[in-house]
XYZ file of C-alpha atoms in Angstrom:
582
model
C -30.623 10.093 -31.620
C -29.701 10.424 -27.976
C -32.677 9.445 -25.817
C -33.545 8.759 -22.183
C -36.901 9.125 -20.394
C -37.832 12.812 -20.152
C -34.658 13.829 -21.992
C -34.242 13.938 -25.732
C -31.145 15.397 -27.317
C -31.787 15.769 -31.027
C -28.289 15.213 -32.247
C -27.306 12.498 -34.651
C -24.013 10.910 -33.652
C -22.131 11.045 -36.933
C -18.361 10.965 -37.067
C -17.054 12.683 -40.204
C -15.423 10.373 -42.780
C -12.015 11.921 -42.045
C -12.390 11.094 -38.362
C -13.629 7.565 -39.148
C -10.485 6.783 -41.103
C -8.423 8.131 -38.203
C -10.302 5.800 -35.854
C -9.745 2.816 -38.121
C -5.995 3.480 -37.901
C -6.305 3.738 -34.119
C -3.087 3.233 -32.151
C -5.141 0.920 -29.929
C -4.891 -1.828 -32.538
C -2.161 -4.439 -32.368
C 1.358 -3.160 -31.987
C 2.916 -2.387 -35.328
C 6.100 -4.347 -36.095
C 8.628 -1.547 -36.004
C 12.243 -1.264 -35.028
C 12.915 1.227 -32.258
C 16.321 2.897 -32.250
C 17.988 3.319 -28.886
C 21.238 5.282 -28.697
C 21.744 4.645 -32.422
C 21.346 0.848 -32.134
C 18.409 -0.760 -33.922
C 16.622 -3.122 -31.554
C 14.111 -5.716 -32.767
C 11.647 -7.096 -30.290
C 9.230 -9.928 -29.753
C 5.710 -9.741 -28.385
C 4.263 -12.069 -25.789
C 0.718 -12.621 -24.637
C 0.191 -12.056 -20.907
C 0.009 -15.577 -19.350
C -2.995 -14.709 -17.141
C -5.387 -14.961 -20.115
C -3.983 -17.034 -22.933
C -5.273 -16.987 -26.514
C -8.872 -18.299 -26.651
C -7.960 -20.768 -29.396
C -5.092 -22.715 -27.799
C -6.659 -25.756 -26.138
C -9.621 -27.481 -27.873
C -10.789 -28.893 -24.514
C -11.107 -25.348 -23.190
C -13.462 -24.345 -26.017
C -17.244 -24.085 -25.978
C -19.556 -23.396 -28.918
C -23.226 -22.485 -28.626
C -26.112 -21.298 -30.780
C -27.251 -18.035 -29.175
C -29.991 -16.597 -31.435
C -31.497 -16.304 -34.911
C -29.906 -13.707 -37.213
C -33.170 -11.717 -37.251
C -33.345 -11.534 -33.442
C -30.984 -8.527 -33.417
C -31.399 -5.277 -35.336
C -28.410 -3.175 -36.364
C -27.164 -1.185 -33.367
C -28.465 -3.712 -30.831
C -26.568 -5.570 -28.104
C -27.591 -8.679 -26.202
C -26.032 -10.562 -23.286
C -26.010 -14.264 -24.240
C -25.326 -17.363 -22.138
C -22.944 -20.006 -23.484
C -23.507 -22.411 -20.586
C -20.222 -21.802 -18.763
C -20.259 -18.017 -19.021
C -21.750 -15.057 -20.847
C -20.733 -12.942 -23.839
C -21.923 -9.657 -25.305
C -23.335 -10.151 -28.807
C -23.419 -7.019 -30.946
C -24.876 -6.350 -34.388
C -23.608 -3.300 -36.227
C -23.650 -2.528 -39.983
C -25.001 -6.024 -40.682
C -22.092 -7.756 -38.913
C -22.104 -9.697 -35.658
C -19.364 -9.335 -33.022
C -18.928 -11.049 -29.656
C -16.805 -9.779 -26.765
C -16.709 -10.011 -22.964
C -19.965 -8.832 -21.370
C -18.446 -7.117 -18.305
C -16.267 -4.017 -18.163
C -12.870 -5.219 -16.844
C -12.596 -2.062 -14.682
C -15.348 -2.662 -12.051
C -17.532 -5.279 -13.747
C -20.313 -3.072 -15.176
C -22.737 -4.875 -17.556
C -21.775 -3.545 -20.999
C -25.203 -4.445 -22.434
C -26.423 -1.358 -20.514
C -23.706 0.783 -22.070
C -23.637 2.788 -25.291
C -22.852 1.373 -28.742
C -21.558 3.886 -31.270
C -19.433 3.634 -34.410
C -17.607 0.405 -33.674
C -17.152 0.718 -29.938
C -19.081 0.160 -26.728
C -18.797 2.584 -23.802
C -19.212 1.412 -20.196
C -22.352 2.847 -18.496
C -20.615 3.361 -15.136
C -17.225 4.993 -15.689
C -16.985 5.589 -19.435
C -14.281 3.099 -20.526
C -14.554 2.323 -24.274
C -13.831 -0.934 -26.114
C -13.468 -1.706 -29.819
C -16.192 -4.249 -30.732
C -14.027 -5.815 -33.462
C -10.860 -6.377 -31.423
C -12.009 -5.958 -27.802
C -9.156 -3.464 -27.280
C -9.602 -0.722 -24.680
C -9.757 2.696 -26.404
C -10.643 4.976 -23.497
C -10.214 4.562 -19.786
C -10.373 3.894 -16.781
C -9.068 0.336 -16.415
C -6.067 -1.465 -17.872
C -7.425 -4.566 -19.572
C -9.195 -5.159 -22.857
C -12.187 -7.444 -23.484
C -11.795 -11.021 -24.704
C -13.037 -11.372 -28.303
C -14.950 -14.483 -29.401
C -15.508 -16.111 -32.816
C -18.945 -15.632 -34.381
C -20.260 -17.773 -37.233
C -23.618 -17.900 -39.018
C -25.068 -21.253 -40.092
C -28.595 -21.742 -41.417
C -29.664 -18.306 -40.161
C -28.462 -19.103 -36.630
C -25.713 -17.211 -34.777
C -23.051 -19.327 -33.062
C -20.346 -18.126 -30.667
C -17.150 -20.100 -30.090
C -15.255 -19.096 -26.981
C -12.607 -20.141 -24.500
C -14.083 -21.112 -21.124
C -11.175 -19.368 -19.419
C -11.840 -16.080 -21.253
C -15.585 -16.345 -20.538
C -14.853 -16.726 -16.857
C -12.177 -14.030 -16.515
C -13.918 -11.483 -18.803
C -10.635 -9.654 -19.393
C -7.647 -9.772 -21.689
C -4.258 -8.130 -21.394
C -2.984 -6.822 -24.702
C 0.116 -8.272 -26.366
C 3.296 -6.964 -24.770
C 6.996 -6.918 -25.495
C 9.634 -8.039 -23.040
C 12.964 -6.424 -22.404
C 15.778 -7.751 -24.594
C 18.246 -8.206 -21.746
C 18.386 -6.471 -18.412
C 21.814 -7.996 -17.721
C 23.430 -5.620 -20.250
C 22.257 -2.480 -18.473
C 24.130 -0.010 -16.364
C 22.090 0.314 -13.128
C 22.280 4.101 -13.205
C 21.002 4.435 -16.775
C 17.582 3.775 -18.329
C 15.970 4.460 -21.665
C 12.644 5.567 -20.138
C 12.344 6.983 -16.628
C 8.848 7.505 -15.219
C 8.631 9.649 -12.076
C 5.402 8.666 -10.324
C 3.571 5.324 -10.174
C -0.079 6.292 -10.412
C -2.410 5.587 -13.329
C -0.495 7.851 -15.756
C 2.886 6.266 -15.020
C 1.616 2.683 -15.175
C -0.374 3.155 -18.404
C 2.657 4.815 -19.990
C 4.856 1.812 -19.122
C 2.232 -0.706 -20.289
C 1.600 1.168 -23.547
C 5.325 1.207 -24.347
C 5.430 -2.573 -23.934
C 2.164 -3.015 -25.930
C 3.701 -1.014 -28.762
C 6.734 -3.276 -28.782
C 9.266 -1.134 -26.905
C 11.874 -3.553 -25.556
C 14.415 -1.355 -23.820
C 14.693 -0.561 -20.121
C 11.761 1.121 -18.309
C 12.132 2.329 -14.712
C 9.284 3.776 -12.632
C 10.022 5.447 -9.297
C 7.590 6.411 -6.576
C 7.684 7.934 -3.090
C 5.038 5.365 -2.151
C 5.968 2.045 -0.552
C 3.499 0.131 -2.759
C 3.253 -0.912 -6.377
C 0.659 1.157 -8.349
C -2.806 0.923 -6.772
C -6.396 2.080 -7.317
C -6.147 5.471 -5.614
C -9.881 6.432 -5.879
C -10.638 3.592 -3.458
C -8.732 5.354 -0.647
C -11.758 7.585 0.022
C -14.524 5.356 -1.404
C -13.540 2.074 0.260
C -11.306 3.164 3.105
C -10.596 -0.180 4.758
C -9.180 -1.711 1.549
C -5.774 -3.312 2.104
C -2.937 -2.412 -0.316
C -2.887 -5.919 -1.826
C -6.645 -5.703 -2.522
C -6.364 -2.521 -4.587
C -3.118 -3.097 -6.476
C -3.545 -2.420 -10.213
C -1.142 -5.181 -11.295
C 0.374 -8.043 -9.290
C 4.113 -8.152 -8.612
C 4.504 -10.960 -11.191
C 3.216 -8.667 -13.933
C 6.080 -6.219 -13.450
C 8.578 -9.110 -13.458
C 7.069 -10.659 -16.604
C 7.283 -7.445 -18.604
C 10.477 -6.040 -17.078
C 8.906 -2.861 -15.728
C 11.156 -1.928 -12.818
C 9.526 -0.082 -9.925
C 11.689 1.721 -7.359
C 9.515 2.285 -4.274
C 10.169 4.884 -1.546
C 12.426 6.797 -3.940
C 11.973 10.557 -4.298
C 13.429 12.617 -7.145
C 14.887 15.869 -5.799
C 15.944 17.500 -9.087
C 16.100 16.966 -12.848
C 19.064 18.116 -14.950
C 17.585 18.426 -18.438
C 20.898 19.222 -20.147
C 22.635 16.094 -18.870
C 19.359 14.082 -18.865
C 19.891 13.028 -15.258
C 17.397 12.648 -12.406
C 18.905 13.224 -8.972
C 17.245 11.368 -6.092
C 16.898 12.633 -2.535
C 19.413 10.058 -1.274
C 22.006 11.241 -3.823
C 21.503 8.398 -6.340
C 21.566 9.606 -9.959
C 19.892 8.053 -12.983
C 20.502 8.924 -16.607
C 17.532 8.706 -18.975
C 16.755 9.058 -22.667
C 13.021 9.819 -22.357
C 11.356 11.150 -19.188
C 7.733 11.139 -18.013
C 6.830 13.312 -15.003
C 3.618 11.998 -13.428
C 4.025 13.033 -9.796
C 0.384 13.965 -9.163
C -0.411 16.434 -6.425
C 0.231 17.074 -2.752
C -2.669 17.733 -0.353
C -2.864 21.202 1.189
C -2.454 21.296 4.954
C -4.449 23.451 7.365
C -2.720 26.684 8.373
C -4.144 26.885 11.883
C -2.683 26.136 15.327
C -2.513 22.400 16.111
C -2.355 21.228 12.481
C 0.638 18.935 13.222
C -1.207 17.114 15.982
C -1.699 13.347 16.142
C -5.003 12.094 14.632
C -5.087 14.858 11.975
C -4.911 13.226 8.540
C -4.541 13.869 4.852
C -5.555 10.702 3.015
C -2.562 9.895 0.802
C -1.903 6.183 1.293
C -3.837 2.982 2.117
C -2.263 3.164 5.600
C -3.772 6.652 6.130
C -7.228 5.467 5.078
C -7.050 2.289 7.195
C -5.897 4.220 10.262
C -8.697 6.788 9.938
C -11.339 4.006 9.802
C -9.855 2.339 12.871
C -9.653 5.566 14.906
C -13.046 6.863 13.743
C -15.093 3.779 14.633
C -17.654 4.833 17.281
C -15.796 8.149 17.741
C -16.292 11.808 16.715
C -14.955 12.752 13.288
C -14.510 16.234 11.831
C -13.823 16.564 8.113
C -12.500 19.888 6.841
C -13.441 20.601 3.235
C -16.471 19.445 1.210
C -14.216 18.300 -1.649
C -14.747 14.976 -3.458
C -12.361 13.391 -0.954
C -13.986 15.057 2.060
C -17.514 14.107 1.026
C -16.587 10.513 0.143
C -14.811 10.073 3.485
C -17.843 11.546 5.306
C -20.158 9.118 3.499
C -17.916 6.137 4.255
C -17.583 6.990 7.970
C -21.212 8.036 8.590
C -22.321 4.506 9.574
C -19.142 3.707 11.494
C -18.445 6.838 13.536
C -20.408 8.186 16.493
C -20.666 11.552 14.747
C -19.448 13.079 11.466
C -19.182 16.874 11.114
C -18.171 18.570 7.877
C -16.694 22.099 7.808
C -16.728 24.066 4.539
C -16.044 27.640 3.426
C -18.737 27.609 0.675
C -22.466 27.665 1.454
C -23.211 24.472 -0.527
C -20.988 21.431 -1.205
C -19.830 21.029 -4.839
C -21.364 24.399 -5.784
C -18.582 25.278 -8.244
C -18.563 21.815 -9.759
C -22.197 20.617 -9.843
C -24.060 23.895 -9.281
C -26.138 25.015 -6.304
C -29.280 22.909 -6.911
C -27.435 19.603 -7.338
C -25.148 20.550 -4.420
C -28.155 21.118 -2.144
C -29.703 17.770 -3.146
C -26.433 15.994 -2.249
C -26.203 17.927 1.037
C -29.763 16.840 1.921
C -28.836 13.194 1.264
C -25.877 13.546 3.657
C -27.979 15.230 6.351
C -30.493 12.381 6.181
C -27.529 10.058 6.868
C -26.512 11.878 10.092
C -23.751 14.068 8.650
C -23.790 17.561 10.221
C -22.643 20.507 8.100
C -20.955 23.700 9.312
C -20.923 25.898 6.222
C -19.420 29.312 5.431
C -16.829 28.959 8.150
C -13.327 27.545 8.614
C -11.115 26.081 11.323
C -9.321 28.531 13.599
C -7.678 26.028 15.979
C -7.238 22.346 16.744
C -7.129 21.655 20.496
C -5.511 18.726 22.240
C -5.912 16.851 25.463
C -2.999 14.701 26.694
C -1.295 15.052 23.314
C -4.293 13.930 21.239
C -6.868 15.862 19.250
C -9.934 16.692 21.332
C -11.702 19.691 19.755
C -11.939 21.619 16.494
C -12.612 25.324 16.997
C -14.344 27.144 14.125
C -14.047 30.825 13.228
C -17.793 31.090 13.862
C -17.004 30.328 17.515
C -18.509 26.841 17.456
C -16.437 24.126 19.165
C -16.755 20.574 17.771
C -15.760 17.441 19.650
C -13.206 15.541 17.566
C -11.225 12.338 18.018
C -10.152 12.326 14.359
C -9.817 15.123 11.812
C -9.540 14.494 8.047
C -8.367 17.397 5.901
C -9.650 17.685 2.311
C -9.105 21.320 1.387
C -7.561 20.813 -2.034
C -4.128 20.035 -3.411
C -1.196 21.581 -5.230
C 0.864 19.977 -8.032
C 3.851 18.001 -6.723
C 6.308 19.849 -8.965
C 8.441 21.837 -6.508
C 11.517 19.758 -7.428
C 11.319 21.109 -11.019
C 11.589 24.822 -10.169
C 15.168 25.206 -11.411
C 14.866 22.619 -14.202
C 13.849 24.804 -17.146
C 10.656 22.782 -17.645
C 7.821 25.227 -18.304
C 5.263 25.565 -15.482
C 2.390 27.986 -14.966
C 1.922 30.341 -11.997
C 0.237 27.592 -9.936
C 3.033 25.077 -10.514
C 1.276 22.948 -13.141
C 3.519 21.587 -15.910
C 2.419 22.958 -19.283
C 2.174 20.344 -22.056
C 0.885 20.252 -25.632
C -1.654 17.790 -27.113
C 1.055 15.118 -27.264
C 1.841 15.526 -23.545
C 5.234 17.015 -24.424
C 6.773 19.740 -22.290
C 8.905 22.531 -23.741
C 11.949 20.246 -23.392
C 12.465 17.597 -26.132
C 12.117 14.067 -24.748
C 10.431 15.248 -21.536
C 6.721 14.439 -21.169
C 4.293 15.047 -18.306
C 0.915 13.523 -17.429
C -1.828 13.320 -14.825
C -2.895 15.660 -12.044
C 0.246 17.836 -12.257
C -0.319 19.133 -15.810
C -2.364 21.615 -17.801
C -3.093 20.469 -21.350
C -5.215 21.657 -24.307
C -8.742 20.210 -24.025
C -10.186 19.589 -27.508
C -13.714 19.726 -26.084
C -13.221 23.361 -25.017
C -11.441 24.723 -28.113
C -8.022 23.626 -26.832
C -8.235 25.748 -23.708
C -5.395 24.800 -21.313
C -7.003 23.025 -18.359
C -6.097 20.861 -15.384
C -8.347 17.794 -15.050
C -7.207 15.890 -11.929
C -9.239 12.739 -12.523
C -8.457 9.034 -12.737
C -9.675 8.441 -16.311
C -7.734 11.412 -17.659
C -4.490 10.285 -15.996
C -4.791 6.919 -17.790
C -5.215 8.618 -21.163
C -2.362 11.063 -20.523
C -0.050 8.121 -19.834
C -1.056 6.389 -23.058
C -0.637 9.506 -25.217
C 2.772 10.239 -23.668
C 3.967 6.687 -24.430
C 2.773 6.790 -28.039
C 4.604 10.074 -28.576
C 7.784 8.803 -26.933
C 7.652 6.340 -29.852
C 7.035 9.205 -32.322
C 3.457 8.198 -33.236
C 2.307 11.831 -33.339
C -0.911 11.024 -31.434
C -2.912 13.947 -29.996
C -5.182 13.765 -26.963
C -8.882 14.212 -27.701
C -10.634 12.264 -24.927
C -13.736 13.563 -23.105
C -13.181 13.895 -19.318
C -15.282 11.339 -17.399
C -15.453 10.947 -13.633
C -17.608 9.543 -10.887
C -18.137 9.817 -7.165
C -19.816 7.252 -4.889
C -21.613 8.127 -1.651
C -24.109 6.092 0.408
C -24.346 3.454 -2.309
C -25.239 6.024 -4.965
C -23.035 7.220 -7.806
C -22.884 10.500 -9.651
C -21.435 10.203 -13.141
C -20.016 13.229 -14.943
C -18.630 13.848 -18.432
C -17.257 16.996 -20.063
C -15.659 20.089 -18.580
C -18.019 22.675 -17.098
C -15.560 25.209 -15.671
C -17.206 28.623 -16.001
C -20.709 27.218 -16.766
C -23.426 29.875 -16.728
C -26.577 27.724 -16.445
C -27.747 24.239 -15.462
C -30.700 22.505 -17.146
C -32.050 19.776 -14.840
C -34.325 16.928 -15.907
C -35.802 14.404 -13.479
C -36.282 14.781 -9.723
C -33.529 16.129 -7.445
C -35.489 15.217 -4.295
C -35.735 11.614 -5.454
C -32.022 11.706 -6.428
C -32.935 10.625 -9.960
C -31.799 13.361 -12.277
C -29.606 14.490 -15.147
C -28.028 17.956 -15.135
C -26.749 19.601 -18.328
C -24.149 22.350 -17.783
C -24.194 25.079 -20.397
C -21.932 27.950 -21.383
C -23.661 30.446 -23.673
C -25.740 28.166 -25.925
C -23.607 25.032 -25.658
C -23.767 22.001 -23.344
C -20.232 21.603 -21.974
C -20.833 18.841 -19.396
C -23.449 16.497 -17.964
C -23.936 14.880 -14.548
C -26.466 12.266 -13.502
C -27.636 10.069 -10.655
C -29.790 6.957 -11.230
C -30.085 7.873 -14.920
C -27.618 5.525 -16.630
C -26.409 5.463 -19.346
C -27.145 9.127 -20.193
C -23.673 10.382 -19.215
C -22.009 7.764 -21.423
C -24.377 8.704 -24.281
C -23.472 12.384 -24.000
C -19.772 11.495 -23.746
C -20.081 9.607 -27.059
C -21.769 12.588 -28.744
C -19.037 14.945 -27.493
C -16.287 12.461 -28.418
C -17.666 12.403 -31.978
C -17.067 16.152 -32.173
C -20.782 17.023 -32.190
C -22.216 20.042 -30.400
C -25.224 19.783 -28.078
C -27.195 23.027 -27.887
C -29.044 24.244 -24.814
C -32.373 24.170 -26.698
C -31.855 20.439 -27.383
C -31.997 19.591 -23.665
C -34.482 22.150 -22.372
C-alpha cells in the first residue's frame, strides 16, 4: 500500500511476472561480454574499474567488519541506516534476504533510508534516482554514479557487514568501463560515435557505451567552453563556478577516451555521407550519431532587447555575472518560468529589489494548477518579490548605454539595473532543417521508444526531442527535464549497440526556491482536476493531477517521500484512480 499522513492510495505495487523477468535481465547489470563489429572488423575489449573508487575487496587493511543488528530487528521491506564505525551503510531486508549498499544518493547526498523500497530497488526521496539493492547499480536518474555494495553475512542470528573504508567514505561507485583500443590508429576526421551536445544526454550516452564495453572512438562536441556540467545549478545556485559544477573531472574523460571538442558548433549534417559539417568548415565522418543539442532560450521581441545587462542564463558565466551585477541593485525578471522563478528566489536576498513580469495571472498555472501556483506566489511575495502579472514588456530603456528602466504594456515603468529573460525556449535544431531528419512543426526531433530518428544510425535525446511516453499511452511528448535527458542518453547508447531497449521511465523533476523544494513525478499536460491534501498556506501539501478518472502526475512540498512512492507505483505500470486519493 502507498501511505503518507492524510493520504492513502489503495494500490498494491505489484509488477507482473513478465515485467519482473524483464527487470532481472536489466541492461543496468554488468556489461555483457560481447564483440562489437566496427566497419566489419570484430573488436574485443577489456573493462576497467574507475580508479576513483576501487573494488571494496582489494586491500585487507582498508576493510572493516561490524555486527549491525539481530536478524529479527528488520522485517521484510524495511531499511535501516547502520554505523560501521568509520562510515554508514544502508541495510535492507527484502524477501528474507539482507543487502547492504551506500546510504546516500550519489546525486546530491539524500538519505536513502527515507526513500522508497520496491521490488529490488530503492528510489531516492529527493530527485527520484533508483538503485538496484543487489548490485548497487543506478537504474533511473538523475546522477551518474552507482552505490557501493557491501558484503553481508549472518552468524549466530547476527547480521554483519564487511565494507571498504574508502567506499563507506565516498558513498559512490563508478560502473565498470571499457577503454578505447587505440586512439593512435584513428583518422582525426572520422569517429565511430559522434555526439552533438555535451549535456546530461550526451554524457550519459558516452558513459553507457563504455559501461557496455564499446571500445571504439567516441567524440562529443559542444558549443560550450566547458566540459559537461550540472546545468540545473545555473538558476538554483547562481554563483557556482564551472569547476564546482562539472559532472566529471577532466581526468575521467582522459581515462575512458571520451573526446570532448569544446566551442565547436555543427552547422549541418549530411545523412547520406554520414558527415557532420562544423561552422568553421571542419568535417567529421561518423558511423553512429546522437543529436542532443538541447534548446535555445527565446529572446524578447521589444525595443532595447540587445542592450547590455539583459541576460538569458545559458552558461556559468551568465549566472555569475547576473549575481555580481544584481547585488544591491534593481532586478527585473521577465517570465515566471522555472528558470525565472528560481533566479528570482536566488536574487531576492541579494538584490535591492526583484520584480517579476508574467503574461499569465498566476505563476506555474499550466504546470502546477492555480491553487498551487498562488501558494508559491504568496511565498515569493513574503520574500520581497514583486509581481506584475497579465502584462508584458513593451520597451527596455537605457541611460548612458546601460539598462535603466523596463516599460510594461500596462504603462508601469520599473527601475532596472539588470534584466533576466526566462520566457521559454525553442529546440536547437535549426541546423537540421535540410538534413532529412524528421522534425515536428515546432522543430522537435521525432524519435521512437529507442530514441531512433527516421534515419538508421541517427539517434536524438534530451530537450530537443518528442518521444512516446509509456505513462500516457505512448503519446508523443517533449519533457525538457534533467532526469529525462539522462535516461534518453542511456537508451540511445543501448540501442546504438542493438540491445533493443525501450524507454519506459516516469518523468521526475524538482525545483528549489527559498530553501524549499517541490518534487514532481508524471506528466500532467492537459490535466482537468487537482486533488490537494495537506495545507497550501503552510506549504506542506501533496497535489494529485488527474485526467478523467486517472492520476497522471503528483507534486509535493514538505511531504517526502510521497512523490517517489507515486513514481514507483506508476513505474510498475499500475493505475492510480482519482477516488483513491480523494
